[in-house]
Coordinates of C-alpha atoms (C1' of nucleotides) in Angstrom, one line a residue:
Chain K
M1 CA -193.0 -17.4 -38.9
R2 CA -192.1 -13.5 -40.2
P3 CA -189.6 -14.7 -43.2
L4 CA -185.6 -14.2 -42.1
F5 CA -184.3 -11.2 -44.0
H6 CA -181.3 -11.6 -46.1
P7 CA -179.9 -8.4 -47.3
S8 CA -179.1 -8.7 -51.1
I9 CA -174.8 -9.0 -51.8
D10 CA -175.0 -5.2 -53.4
D11 CA -175.9 -3.7 -50.1
L12 CA -173.4 -5.9 -47.8
T13 CA -170.5 -3.5 -46.3
V14 CA -167.1 -4.2 -45.0
E15 CA -168.0 -3.0 -41.6
G16 CA -171.0 -5.3 -41.4
I17 CA -168.5 -8.1 -42.2
L18 CA -165.7 -7.0 -40.3
H19 CA -168.2 -6.7 -37.1
A20 CA -169.7 -9.9 -37.2
L21 CA -166.3 -11.7 -37.4
S22 CA -165.0 -9.7 -34.6
D23 CA -167.0 -11.6 -31.9
P24 CA -164.8 -14.9 -31.1
V25 CA -168.0 -16.9 -31.0
R26 CA -169.5 -15.5 -34.4
A27 CA -166.3 -16.0 -36.1
H28 CA -166.2 -19.5 -34.7
I29 CA -169.8 -20.1 -36.1
F30 CA -169.2 -19.1 -39.3
A31 CA -165.9 -21.0 -39.7
E32 CA -167.5 -24.1 -39.0
I33 CA -170.7 -23.1 -41.3
A34 CA -168.2 -22.5 -44.1
G35 CA -166.2 -25.2 -43.9
A36 CA -168.9 -27.8 -43.5
E37 CA -170.1 -29.9 -46.1
R38 CA -173.8 -29.7 -45.5
S39 CA -175.8 -26.5 -43.7
Q40 CA -175.8 -26.5 -40.1
T41 CA -178.5 -25.8 -37.2
C42 CA -178.0 -23.1 -34.7
S43 CA -178.5 -25.8 -32.0
A44 CA -175.4 -27.3 -33.4
F45 CA -173.4 -24.5 -31.2
L46 CA -174.9 -24.4 -27.9
E47 CA -171.8 -25.4 -26.8
V48 CA -168.8 -23.3 -28.7
S49 CA -164.9 -23.8 -27.4
D50 CA -165.8 -25.3 -24.1
R51 CA -168.6 -23.0 -23.0
T52 CA -172.3 -22.9 -23.2
V53 CA -173.6 -20.0 -25.2
P54 CA -177.3 -19.1 -24.4
K55 CA -179.6 -19.6 -26.9
S56 CA -181.2 -16.0 -26.9
T57 CA -177.5 -15.3 -27.4
L58 CA -176.8 -17.5 -30.3
S59 CA -180.1 -16.2 -31.9
Q60 CA -179.0 -13.1 -31.9
H61 CA -175.4 -14.2 -33.0
F62 CA -177.4 -15.9 -36.2
K63 CA -179.0 -12.8 -36.9
V64 CA -175.7 -10.6 -37.1
L65 CA -174.2 -13.3 -39.3
R66 CA -177.2 -13.4 -41.4
D67 CA -178.0 -9.1 -41.4
A68 CA -173.8 -8.8 -42.6
G69 CA -174.9 -11.2 -45.6
L70 CA -172.1 -14.1 -44.2
I71 CA -175.0 -16.8 -44.0
R72 CA -178.1 -17.8 -45.1
S73 CA -180.8 -19.2 -43.2
E74 CA -183.8 -21.4 -43.9
R75 CA -186.4 -23.0 -42.0
Q76 CA -186.8 -26.8 -42.8
G77 CA -189.3 -28.1 -40.4
V78 CA -188.7 -27.5 -37.1
E79 CA -184.9 -26.2 -37.5
M80 CA -183.0 -23.5 -39.1
H81 CA -180.5 -24.7 -42.0
N82 CA -177.8 -22.2 -42.2
T83 CA -175.2 -22.2 -45.3
P84 CA -172.7 -20.0 -46.3
R85 CA -172.7 -17.1 -48.9
C86 CA -169.1 -17.8 -50.0
D87 CA -169.5 -17.5 -53.4
E88 CA -171.4 -14.5 -53.2
L89 CA -169.3 -12.9 -51.2
E90 CA -166.0 -14.0 -53.1
R91 CA -167.5 -12.5 -55.5
R92 CA -168.0 -9.1 -53.9
F93 CA -165.2 -9.4 -51.9
P94 CA -162.2 -11.0 -53.4
G95 CA -160.3 -12.7 -51.0
L96 CA -161.3 -11.2 -48.0
L97 CA -163.4 -14.5 -46.4
K98 CA -160.5 -16.4 -46.9
A99 CA -157.7 -14.0 -45.3
I100 CA -159.9 -13.9 -42.1
I101 CA -160.9 -17.5 -41.9
D102 CA -157.1 -18.1 -42.8
A103 CA -156.1 -15.6 -39.8
H104 CA -158.3 -17.0 -37.3
K105 CA -157.1 -20.5 -38.0
R106 CA -153.6 -19.3 -37.7
Q107 CA -154.6 -17.6 -34.2
T108 CA -156.4 -21.0 -32.7
E109 CA -153.6 -23.1 -33.6
R110 CA -151.0 -20.5 -32.2
Q111 CA -153.0 -20.8 -29.1
R112 CA -153.4 -24.4 -28.8
T113 CA -149.8 -24.5 -29.4
R114 CA -148.7 -22.4 -26.4
R115 CA -151.2 -23.8 -24.3
R116 CA -149.2 -27.0 -24.6
R117 CA -146.1 -25.4 -23.8
R118 CA -147.2 -24.1 -20.9
A119 CA -148.9 -27.5 -19.6
Chain P
M1 CA -146.7 12.1 -20.4
R2 CA -147.5 8.6 -19.7
P3 CA -145.6 6.4 -22.4
L4 CA -148.2 5.1 -25.2
F5 CA -148.8 1.6 -25.0
H6 CA -147.8 -0.8 -28.2
P7 CA -148.7 -3.9 -27.9
S8 CA -146.4 -6.9 -28.7
I9 CA -146.9 -8.5 -32.1
D10 CA -147.7 -11.6 -30.6
D11 CA -150.5 -10.5 -28.6
L12 CA -152.4 -9.1 -31.6
T13 CA -155.6 -11.0 -32.0
V14 CA -157.7 -11.3 -35.0
E15 CA -160.7 -10.1 -33.5
G16 CA -159.4 -6.9 -32.2
I17 CA -158.3 -6.1 -35.7
L18 CA -161.8 -6.9 -37.2
H19 CA -163.2 -5.3 -34.7
A20 CA -161.2 -1.9 -34.8
L21 CA -161.7 -2.1 -38.6
S22 CA -165.5 -2.3 -38.6
D23 CA -165.7 1.4 -37.8
P24 CA -166.1 3.5 -40.8
V25 CA -163.6 6.4 -39.3
R26 CA -161.0 4.0 -38.2
A27 CA -160.9 2.0 -41.2
H28 CA -160.4 5.3 -43.5
I29 CA -157.9 6.4 -41.1
F30 CA -156.1 3.6 -41.1
A31 CA -156.4 3.5 -44.9
E32 CA -154.8 6.9 -45.0
I33 CA -151.9 5.9 -42.7
A34 CA -151.1 2.6 -44.2
G35 CA -151.1 4.2 -47.6
A36 CA -149.2 7.5 -46.9
E37 CA -145.6 8.1 -47.7
R38 CA -144.8 9.9 -44.2
S39 CA -146.3 9.7 -41.0
Q40 CA -149.6 11.4 -40.4
T41 CA -150.5 13.5 -37.5
C42 CA -153.8 12.8 -35.1
S43 CA -155.5 15.8 -36.1
A44 CA -154.6 15.2 -39.8
F45 CA -158.1 13.2 -39.4
L46 CA -160.8 15.7 -37.7
E47 CA -162.4 15.7 -40.8
V48 CA -163.2 12.6 -42.5
S49 CA -165.0 12.1 -45.8
D50 CA -167.3 15.1 -45.2
R51 CA -168.1 14.8 -41.4
T52 CA -166.1 16.6 -38.4
V53 CA -165.1 13.8 -35.6
P54 CA -164.6 15.6 -32.4
K55 CA -161.1 15.2 -31.1
S56 CA -161.7 13.2 -27.9
T57 CA -163.4 10.6 -30.2
L58 CA -160.7 11.2 -32.4
S59 CA -158.1 10.2 -29.6
Q60 CA -160.5 7.3 -28.6
H61 CA -160.5 5.9 -32.1
F62 CA -156.2 6.1 -32.3
K63 CA -156.3 4.0 -28.9
V64 CA -158.3 1.2 -30.3
L65 CA -156.2 1.4 -33.5
R66 CA -153.0 1.1 -31.2
D67 CA -154.4 -1.6 -29.1
A68 CA -155.5 -3.4 -32.1
G69 CA -151.4 -3.2 -33.0
L70 CA -152.1 -1.5 -36.3
I71 CA -150.1 1.3 -36.0
R72 CA -147.7 3.1 -33.7
S73 CA -147.7 6.0 -32.3
E74 CA -145.2 8.1 -31.2
R75 CA -144.4 12.0 -30.0
Q76 CA -142.6 14.3 -31.7
G77 CA -142.5 18.0 -30.9
V78 CA -146.3 18.9 -30.1
E79 CA -148.2 16.4 -32.2
M80 CA -148.5 12.6 -32.2
H81 CA -147.0 10.7 -35.6
N82 CA -148.3 7.8 -36.6
T83 CA -147.5 5.0 -38.4
P84 CA -148.6 1.7 -39.7
R85 CA -147.1 -1.8 -38.5
C86 CA -148.0 -3.5 -41.7
D87 CA -144.9 -5.2 -42.0
E88 CA -145.0 -7.3 -38.7
L89 CA -149.0 -7.7 -39.2
E90 CA -148.2 -9.1 -42.8
R91 CA -145.7 -11.9 -40.6
R92 CA -148.4 -12.5 -38.3
F93 CA -151.5 -12.8 -40.5
P94 CA -150.3 -12.7 -43.9
G95 CA -153.0 -11.3 -46.3
L96 CA -155.3 -10.1 -44.0
L97 CA -154.5 -6.0 -43.8
K98 CA -154.5 -6.3 -47.7
A99 CA -157.4 -8.0 -48.5
I100 CA -159.4 -5.8 -45.5
I101 CA -158.1 -2.5 -46.8
D102 CA -158.8 -3.9 -50.9
A103 CA -162.4 -4.6 -49.9
H104 CA -162.8 -1.5 -48.2
K105 CA -161.4 0.4 -51.7
R106 CA -163.5 -1.6 -53.6
Q107 CA -166.7 -0.5 -51.6
T108 CA -165.9 3.2 -51.6
E109 CA -165.2 3.0 -55.2
R110 CA -168.7 1.4 -55.7
Q111 CA -170.2 4.1 -53.4
R112 CA -169.0 6.8 -55.5
T113 CA -170.0 5.2 -58.5
R114 CA -173.4 4.7 -57.5
R115 CA -173.7 8.2 -56.0
R116 CA -172.7 9.6 -59.4
R117 CA -175.2 7.3 -60.9
R118 CA -178.1 9.0 -58.8
A119 CA -176.9 12.4 -59.5
Chain F
dG1 C1' -207.9 -31.4 -33.1
dC2 C1' -204.9 -31.4 -29.2
dC3 C1' -201.0 -31.7 -26.0
dA4 C1' -196.1 -32.4 -25.6
dT5 C1' -191.8 -31.4 -27.9
dT6 C1' -187.9 -29.1 -30.1
dA7 C1' -185.8 -25.0 -32.3
dG8 C1' -185.6 -20.4 -32.3
dT9 C1' -187.2 -15.5 -32.0
dC10 C1' -189.0 -11.6 -29.2
dC11 C1' -189.0 -8.9 -25.1
dC12 C1' -187.1 -6.3 -21.2
dG13 C1' -183.9 -5.3 -17.6
dG14 C1' -178.9 -5.5 -16.0
dT15 C1' -174.3 -4.6 -17.5
dT16 C1' -170.9 -3.1 -20.9
dA17 C1' -168.7 -0.4 -24.8
dA18 C1' -168.8 4.4 -27.6
dT19 C1' -169.5 9.1 -28.0
dG20 C1' -168.8 13.8 -27.4
dG21 C1' -168.3 18.2 -24.6
dA22 C1' -165.2 20.0 -21.4
dA23 C1' -161.2 20.3 -18.5
dC24 C1' -156.7 19.3 -17.9
dT25 C1' -151.8 18.2 -19.2
dA26 C1' -147.5 18.0 -22.3
dC27 C1' -144.7 20.5 -25.1
dG28 C1' -142.6 24.7 -28.2
dG29 C1' -142.1 29.3 -28.9
dT30 C1' -141.4 34.1 -27.6
Chain E
dA1 C1' -143.4 32.4 -17.5
dC2 C1' -147.0 32.7 -20.5
dC3 C1' -149.6 30.9 -24.5
dG4 C1' -151.3 28.5 -28.6
dT5 C1' -151.7 24.1 -30.5
dA6 C1' -151.9 18.7 -30.0
dG7 C1' -153.7 15.5 -27.5
dT8 C1' -155.9 12.8 -23.3
dT9 C1' -158.4 12.1 -19.5
dC10 C1' -163.0 12.7 -17.0
dC11 C1' -167.9 12.2 -17.1
dA12 C1' -172.6 12.0 -18.2
dT13 C1' -175.5 10.7 -22.0
dT14 C1' -176.4 7.2 -24.9
dA15 C1' -176.4 2.5 -27.8
dA16 C1' -174.9 -1.9 -28.1
dC17 C1' -174.7 -6.3 -25.6
dC18 C1' -176.0 -10.2 -22.5
dG19 C1' -179.2 -13.9 -21.1
dG20 C1' -183.6 -15.3 -18.5
dG21 C1' -187.8 -16.1 -19.3
dA22 C1' -191.8 -15.9 -22.3
dC23 C1' -193.6 -16.6 -26.3
dT24 C1' -194.2 -18.8 -31.9
dA25 C1' -193.6 -22.2 -35.5
dA26 C1' -193.4 -26.8 -36.7
dT27 C1' -193.5 -31.7 -36.2
dG28 C1' -195.2 -36.1 -34.1
dG29 C1' -198.0 -39.2 -31.5
dC30 C1' -202.5 -40.3 -29.7

DNA sequence: GCCATTAGTCCCGGTTAATGGAACTACGGT
DNA sequence: ACCGTAGTTCCATTAACCGGGACTAATGGC
């Protein structure tokens, strides 16, 4: 297994981070990983908000998140354990992640209330 | 002239905003517009950080920023005047824009000091 | 050790999005 | 009416994304 690439915190770009989180599936995955107590495997996200994500696509998504410096992935046995790099990111770009995750939360909450109102 | 489309603040998505600002040229344009005292024309950005941007591309970039709800564009005579929608955006996604612009600033400053050190 | 199973990755063809040159439109000035 | 300027639209080329299928790496059972 070729060791997974993780960029140094100094090489991270805002563009990369925004691009990674501009996809709803990736944003969801990252929010979950960032909010979870323990590391999450990739296959935990084969279903995201009632939609099936093919595993090749999922693998790409994780690569994008890794390359953007948002998560760290390490193999443990047969599965991959993903953890957020929040502390480093917070030092490099203070407040950025929190603002984005908050905005996403705000949006999904609103979507829920809107849907409820329609129903 | 077909009137320009501006989405309602309620229809804005975080994904759209992040995607729009994940491009370095667009991020630069938006930062300038957001930071300027007065409205900016499109052609003010035919040169961005020492690179020439073709005007068809530039036009597309402005459309992306408009569609994401980041700017408002209105024709005044022969030129287009662009203003930020910061107040509305702040109400919808508090802190988001500031965090992103701050992160961008932080990044460009670092790039400058790095380049200076190398030289 | 060998086979089966599980978790992810890689490859590659099809589809979609971004880029930029050239033609076009919209407006103002003369 | 014509010209120059500011932006837009069209279209062909190129790059990025998606997902099915083959492949790889690690584990457990036998």
